[in-house]
Short mmCIF file of C-alpha atoms and ligand atoms in Angstrom, two decimals:
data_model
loop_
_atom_site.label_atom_id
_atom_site.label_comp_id
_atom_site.label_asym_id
_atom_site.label_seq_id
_atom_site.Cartn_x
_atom_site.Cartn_y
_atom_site.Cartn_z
CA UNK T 1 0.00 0.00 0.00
CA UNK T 2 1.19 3.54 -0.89
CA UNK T 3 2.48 5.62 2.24
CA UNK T 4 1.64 9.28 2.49
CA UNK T 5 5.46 9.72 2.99
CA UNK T 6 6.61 7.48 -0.09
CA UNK T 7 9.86 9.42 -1.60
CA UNK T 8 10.35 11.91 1.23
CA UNK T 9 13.58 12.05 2.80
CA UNK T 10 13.09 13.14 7.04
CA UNK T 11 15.98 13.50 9.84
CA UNK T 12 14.58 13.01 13.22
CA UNK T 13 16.78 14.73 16.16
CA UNK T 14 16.10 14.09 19.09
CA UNK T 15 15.66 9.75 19.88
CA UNK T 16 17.14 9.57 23.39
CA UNK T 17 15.59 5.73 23.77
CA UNK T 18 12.45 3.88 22.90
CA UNK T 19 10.26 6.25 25.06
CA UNK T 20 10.95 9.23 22.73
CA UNK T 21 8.73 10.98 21.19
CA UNK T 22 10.86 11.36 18.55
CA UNK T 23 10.91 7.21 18.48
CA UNK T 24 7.09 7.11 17.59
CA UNK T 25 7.86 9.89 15.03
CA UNK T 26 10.70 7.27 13.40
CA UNK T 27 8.40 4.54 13.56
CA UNK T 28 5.43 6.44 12.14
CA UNK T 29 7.16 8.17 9.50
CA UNK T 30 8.83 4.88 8.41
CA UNK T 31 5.28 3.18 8.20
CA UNK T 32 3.87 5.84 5.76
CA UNK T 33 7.38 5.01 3.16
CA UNK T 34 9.64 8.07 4.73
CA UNK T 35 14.16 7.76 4.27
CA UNK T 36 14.07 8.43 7.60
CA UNK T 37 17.88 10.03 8.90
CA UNK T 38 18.63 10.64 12.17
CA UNK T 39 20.65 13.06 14.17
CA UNK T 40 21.80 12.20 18.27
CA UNK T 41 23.10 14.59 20.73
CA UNK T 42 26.53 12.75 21.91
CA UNK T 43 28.27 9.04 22.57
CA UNK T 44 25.77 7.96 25.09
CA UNK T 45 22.78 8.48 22.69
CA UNK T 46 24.17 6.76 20.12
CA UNK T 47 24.94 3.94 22.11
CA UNK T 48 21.38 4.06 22.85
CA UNK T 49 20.46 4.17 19.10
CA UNK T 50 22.35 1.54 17.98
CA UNK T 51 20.43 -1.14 20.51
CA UNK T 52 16.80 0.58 18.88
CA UNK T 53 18.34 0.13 15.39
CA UNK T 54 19.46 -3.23 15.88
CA UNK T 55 17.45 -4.55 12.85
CA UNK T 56 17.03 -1.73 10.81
CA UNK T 57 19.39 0.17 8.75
CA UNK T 58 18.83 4.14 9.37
CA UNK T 59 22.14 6.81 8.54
CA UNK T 60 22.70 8.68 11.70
CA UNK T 61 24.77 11.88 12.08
CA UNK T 62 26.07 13.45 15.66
CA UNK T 63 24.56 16.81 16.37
CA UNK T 64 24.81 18.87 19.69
CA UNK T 65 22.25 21.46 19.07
CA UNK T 66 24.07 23.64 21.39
CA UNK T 67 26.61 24.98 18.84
CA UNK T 68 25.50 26.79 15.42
CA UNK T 69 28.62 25.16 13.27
CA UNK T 70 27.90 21.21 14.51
CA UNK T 71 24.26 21.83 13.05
CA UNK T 72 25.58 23.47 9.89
CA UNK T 73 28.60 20.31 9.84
CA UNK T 74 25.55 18.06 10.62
CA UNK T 75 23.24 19.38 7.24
CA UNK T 76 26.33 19.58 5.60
CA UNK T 77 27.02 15.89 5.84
CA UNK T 78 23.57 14.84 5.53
CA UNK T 79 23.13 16.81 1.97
CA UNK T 80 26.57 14.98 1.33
CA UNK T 81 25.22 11.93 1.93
CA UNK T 82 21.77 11.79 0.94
CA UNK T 83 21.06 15.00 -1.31
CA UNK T 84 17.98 17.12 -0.64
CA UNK T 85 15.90 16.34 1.96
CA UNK T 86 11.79 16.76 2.14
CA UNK T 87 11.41 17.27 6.41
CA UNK T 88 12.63 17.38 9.14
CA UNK T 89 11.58 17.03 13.28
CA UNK T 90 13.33 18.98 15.98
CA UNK T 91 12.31 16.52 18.88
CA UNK T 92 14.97 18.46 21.33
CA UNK T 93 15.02 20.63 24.79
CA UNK T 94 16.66 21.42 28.05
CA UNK T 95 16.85 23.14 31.13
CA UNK T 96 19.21 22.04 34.03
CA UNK T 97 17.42 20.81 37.42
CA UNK T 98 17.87 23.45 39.45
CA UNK T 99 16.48 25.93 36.49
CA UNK T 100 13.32 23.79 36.26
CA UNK T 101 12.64 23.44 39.65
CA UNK T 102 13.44 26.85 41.56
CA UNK T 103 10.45 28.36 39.81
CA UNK T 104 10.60 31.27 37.26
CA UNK T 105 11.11 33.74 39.77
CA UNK T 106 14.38 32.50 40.57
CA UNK T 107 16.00 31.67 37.48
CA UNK T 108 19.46 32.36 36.92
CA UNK T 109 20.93 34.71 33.92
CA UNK T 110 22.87 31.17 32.70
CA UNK T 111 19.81 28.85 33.27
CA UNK T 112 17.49 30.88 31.48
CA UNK T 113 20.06 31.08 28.84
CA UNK T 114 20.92 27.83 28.53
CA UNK T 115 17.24 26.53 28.61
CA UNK T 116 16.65 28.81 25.56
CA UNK T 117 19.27 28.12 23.82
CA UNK T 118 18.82 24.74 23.73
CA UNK T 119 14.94 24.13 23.25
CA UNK T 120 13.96 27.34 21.35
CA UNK T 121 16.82 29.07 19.84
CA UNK T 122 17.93 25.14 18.47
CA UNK T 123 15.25 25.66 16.33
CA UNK T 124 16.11 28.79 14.57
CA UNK T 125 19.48 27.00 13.95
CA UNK T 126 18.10 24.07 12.74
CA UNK T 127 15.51 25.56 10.01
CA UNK T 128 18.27 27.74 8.50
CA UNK T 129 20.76 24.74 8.02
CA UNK T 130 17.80 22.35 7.38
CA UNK T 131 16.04 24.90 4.74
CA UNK T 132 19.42 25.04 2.86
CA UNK T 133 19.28 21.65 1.82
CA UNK T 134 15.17 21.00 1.48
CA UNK T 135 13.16 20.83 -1.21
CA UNK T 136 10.58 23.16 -2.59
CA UNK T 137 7.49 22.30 -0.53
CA UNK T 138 9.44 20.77 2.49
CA UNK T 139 7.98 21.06 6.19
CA UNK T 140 9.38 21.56 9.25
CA UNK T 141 8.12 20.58 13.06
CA UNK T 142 9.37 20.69 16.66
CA UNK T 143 7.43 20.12 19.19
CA UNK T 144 6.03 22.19 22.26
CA UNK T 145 3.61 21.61 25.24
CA UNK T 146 0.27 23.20 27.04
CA UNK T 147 3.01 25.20 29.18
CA UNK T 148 3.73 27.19 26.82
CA UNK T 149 0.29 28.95 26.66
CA UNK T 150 -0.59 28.25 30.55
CA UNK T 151 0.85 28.18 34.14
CA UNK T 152 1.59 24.70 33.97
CA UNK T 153 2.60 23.49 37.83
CA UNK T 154 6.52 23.00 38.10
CA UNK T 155 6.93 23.24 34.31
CA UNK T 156 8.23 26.76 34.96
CA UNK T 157 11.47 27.81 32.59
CA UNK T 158 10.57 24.97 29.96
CA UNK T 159 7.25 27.02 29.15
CA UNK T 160 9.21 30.04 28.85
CA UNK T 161 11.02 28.34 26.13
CA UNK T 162 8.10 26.45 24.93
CA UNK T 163 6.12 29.92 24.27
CA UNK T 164 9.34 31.35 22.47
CA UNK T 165 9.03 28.10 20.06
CA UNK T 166 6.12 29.40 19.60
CA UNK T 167 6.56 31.95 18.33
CA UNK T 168 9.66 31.27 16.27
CA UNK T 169 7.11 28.86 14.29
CA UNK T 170 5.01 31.93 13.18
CA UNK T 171 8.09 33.38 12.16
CA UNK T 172 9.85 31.07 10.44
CA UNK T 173 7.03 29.90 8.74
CA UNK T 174 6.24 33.35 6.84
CA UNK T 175 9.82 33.33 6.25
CA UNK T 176 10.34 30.11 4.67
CA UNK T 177 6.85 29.73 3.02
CA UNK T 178 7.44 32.89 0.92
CA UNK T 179 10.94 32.10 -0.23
CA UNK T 180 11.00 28.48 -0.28
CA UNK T 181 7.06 27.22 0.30
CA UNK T 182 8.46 25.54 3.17
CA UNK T 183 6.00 24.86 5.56
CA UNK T 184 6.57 25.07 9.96
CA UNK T 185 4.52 23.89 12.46
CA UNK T 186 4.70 22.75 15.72
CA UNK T 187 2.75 19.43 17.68
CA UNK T 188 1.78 20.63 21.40
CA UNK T 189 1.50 16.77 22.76
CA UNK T 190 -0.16 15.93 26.00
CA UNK T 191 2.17 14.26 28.35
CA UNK T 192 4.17 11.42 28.25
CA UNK T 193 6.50 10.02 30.62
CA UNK T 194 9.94 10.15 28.38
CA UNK T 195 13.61 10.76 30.06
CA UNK T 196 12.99 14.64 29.49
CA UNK T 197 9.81 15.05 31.78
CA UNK T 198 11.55 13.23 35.16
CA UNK T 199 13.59 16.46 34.73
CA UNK T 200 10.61 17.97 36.02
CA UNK T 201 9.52 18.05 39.33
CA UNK T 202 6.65 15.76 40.62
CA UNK T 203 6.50 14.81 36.91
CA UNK T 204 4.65 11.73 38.47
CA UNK T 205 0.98 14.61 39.37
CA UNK T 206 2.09 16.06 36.07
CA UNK T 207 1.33 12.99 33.81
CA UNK T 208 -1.62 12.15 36.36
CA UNK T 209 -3.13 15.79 36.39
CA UNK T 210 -2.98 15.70 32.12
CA UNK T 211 -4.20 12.08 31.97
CA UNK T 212 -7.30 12.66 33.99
CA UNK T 213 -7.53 16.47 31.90
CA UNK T 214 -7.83 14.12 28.66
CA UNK T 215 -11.73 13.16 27.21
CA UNK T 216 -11.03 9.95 27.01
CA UNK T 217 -8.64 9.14 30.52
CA UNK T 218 -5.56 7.84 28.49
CA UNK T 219 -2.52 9.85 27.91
CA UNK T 220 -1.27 10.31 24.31
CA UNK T 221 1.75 7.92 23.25
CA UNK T 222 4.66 9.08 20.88
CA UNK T 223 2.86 6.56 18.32
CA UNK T 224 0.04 9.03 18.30
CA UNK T 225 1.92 12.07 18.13
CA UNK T 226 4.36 10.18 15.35
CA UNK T 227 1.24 9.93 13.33
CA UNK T 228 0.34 13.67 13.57
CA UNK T 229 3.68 14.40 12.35
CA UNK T 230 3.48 11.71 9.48
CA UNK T 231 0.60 13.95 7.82
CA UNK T 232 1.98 17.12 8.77
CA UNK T 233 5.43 16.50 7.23
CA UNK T 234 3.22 14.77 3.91
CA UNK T 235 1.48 16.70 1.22
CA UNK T 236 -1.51 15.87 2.76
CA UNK T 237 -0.91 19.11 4.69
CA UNK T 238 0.20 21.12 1.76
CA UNK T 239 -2.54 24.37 3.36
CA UNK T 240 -0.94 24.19 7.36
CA UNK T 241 1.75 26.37 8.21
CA UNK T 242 2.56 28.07 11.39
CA UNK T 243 0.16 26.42 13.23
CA UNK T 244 0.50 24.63 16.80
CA UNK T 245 -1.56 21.23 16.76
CA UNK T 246 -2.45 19.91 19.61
CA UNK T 247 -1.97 15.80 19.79
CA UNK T 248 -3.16 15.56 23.45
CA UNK T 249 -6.30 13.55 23.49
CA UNK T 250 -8.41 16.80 24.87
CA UNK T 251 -6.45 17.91 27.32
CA UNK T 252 -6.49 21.66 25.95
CA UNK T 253 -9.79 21.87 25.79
CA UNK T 254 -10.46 21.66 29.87
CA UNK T 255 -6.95 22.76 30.98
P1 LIG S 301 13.51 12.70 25.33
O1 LIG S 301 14.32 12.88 26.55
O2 LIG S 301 13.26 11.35 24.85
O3 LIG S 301 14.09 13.59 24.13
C1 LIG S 301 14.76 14.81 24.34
C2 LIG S 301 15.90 14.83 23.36
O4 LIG S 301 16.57 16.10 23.39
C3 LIG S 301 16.98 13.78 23.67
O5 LIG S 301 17.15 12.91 22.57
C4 LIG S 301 18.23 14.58 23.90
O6 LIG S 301 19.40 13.95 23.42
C5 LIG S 301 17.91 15.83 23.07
N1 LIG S 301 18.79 16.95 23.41
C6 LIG S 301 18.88 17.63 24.59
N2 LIG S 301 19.88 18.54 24.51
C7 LIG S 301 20.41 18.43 23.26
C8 LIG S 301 21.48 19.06 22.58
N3 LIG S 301 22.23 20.01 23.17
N4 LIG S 301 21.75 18.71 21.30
C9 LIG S 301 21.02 17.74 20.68
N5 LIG S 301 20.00 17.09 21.28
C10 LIG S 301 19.71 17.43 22.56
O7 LIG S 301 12.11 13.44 25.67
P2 LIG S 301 10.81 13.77 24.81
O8 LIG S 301 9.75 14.01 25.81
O9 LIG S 301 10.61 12.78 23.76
O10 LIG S 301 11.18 15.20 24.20
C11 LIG S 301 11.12 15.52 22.82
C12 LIG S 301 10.46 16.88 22.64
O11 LIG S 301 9.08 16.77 22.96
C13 LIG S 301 11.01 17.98 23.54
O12 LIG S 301 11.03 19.20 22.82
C14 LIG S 301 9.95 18.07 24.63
O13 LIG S 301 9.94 19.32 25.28
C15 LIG S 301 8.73 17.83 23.79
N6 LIG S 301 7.50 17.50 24.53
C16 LIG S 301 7.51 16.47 25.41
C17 LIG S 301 6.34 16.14 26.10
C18 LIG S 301 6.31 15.02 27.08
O14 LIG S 301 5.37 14.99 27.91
N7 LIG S 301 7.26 14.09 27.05
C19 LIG S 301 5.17 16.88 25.87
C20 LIG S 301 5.20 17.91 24.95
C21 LIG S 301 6.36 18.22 24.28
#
């Protein structure tokens, strides 16, 4: 059967292990007929890769998000490599503990920084490098939460970030639809419990408090969002640009 994704090249950044988001995008994305090429952060993650990937054969390139010239080396090697891609998903953030946790009163010049840097300004980064080596009617996503938009409890600095994402979505999108027709959007997902949320505090009321906030009392799983992100990132979406979609089984609607 034909996949909505047949012919389109996609690199994925951001697979820490099986529980990532980004995972369900990969497996998603490689159901609907996507190249799928991956990016990891350092050593560890690629250690962590190469048990997922055990039977299948994906090309995977190290980028730290964290400096401008590894993301430009990383695009660099993928065009290199593969030629012109079609997509791509920026799966990626970070605050350190002590940002997330001391509330947003008491965040710290460098935490703030380095929270930004890494989950919102990564993106900016990312499109420009990305956009240099994408075809005509490419489409790019990352991927935000409800904290962005509300006082989510102990999610503090991360929806700082989150609502500067946001933004750079709207942005980037007029940018890179007028010169390019490259499409941006973002997927808000409800929660999941993934290696990036037991950063948070009490993540443990956080995933109960959005579970019990959904219509239907399950929590969204990376498959779910993966699938959002299939269509978005396919033709199929050719009209949706700068938009946030929520893939969070209702949760926005009461919350
Ligand atoms: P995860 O821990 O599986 O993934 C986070 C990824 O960010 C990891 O692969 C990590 O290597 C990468 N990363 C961090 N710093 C990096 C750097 N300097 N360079 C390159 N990569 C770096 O967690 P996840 O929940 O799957 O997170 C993926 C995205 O989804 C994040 O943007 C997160 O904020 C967002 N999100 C998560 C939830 C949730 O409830 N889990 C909800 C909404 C949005």
């Amino acid at each position: 059967m034909a996949g909505i994704l047949d012919g389109k090249k996609i690199v994925v950044m951001g697979v820490a292990n099986k529980k990532s988001i980004a995972w369900g995008c990969v497996q998603a994305l490689m159901d609907q007929g996507a190249q799928v090429i991956l990016t990891y952060q350092n050593d560890r993650m690629k250690r962590s890769l190469d048990k997922l990937l055990s039977d299948v054969d994906l090309q995977m390139f190290e980028c730290d998000v964290a400096e401008d010239a590894n993301v430009e080396k990383t695009f660099t090697a993928i065009h290199e490599s593969v030629g012109n891609i079609d997509g791509v998903i920026h799966a990626i953030a970070y605050a350190d503990k002590d940002t997330l946790e001391g509330g947003v009163k008491n965040v710290k010049k460098d935490g703030f920084n380095l929270a930004q840097d890494v989950s919102a300004y990564s993106f900016i980064s990312v499109s420009r490098y990305a956009s240099a080596i994408m075809n005509e009617g490419g489409s790019i996503l990352t991927l935000t939460y409800i904290g962005a938009v509300r006082a989510i409890p102990n999610y503090n600095m991360m929806g700082v970030a989150k609502a500067a994402l946001e933004a750079e979505v709207r942005y980037l999108a007029a940018e890179l639809g007028k010169k390019q027709n490259i499409r941006v959007n973002a997927i808000s997902a409800g929660a999941i419990k993934t290696l990036a949320v037991t950063g948070i505090k009490h993540h443990g009321d956080l995933l109960k408090m959005s579970e019990g906030f959904t219509v239907n009392g399950k929590s969204v799983t990376p498959m779910d969002v993966g699938k959002s992100a299939s269509f978005l990132l396919s033709d199929l979406a050719s009209g949706v640009t700068g938009d946030i979609i929520y893939v969070d089984n209702g949760v926005h609607l009461i919350v």
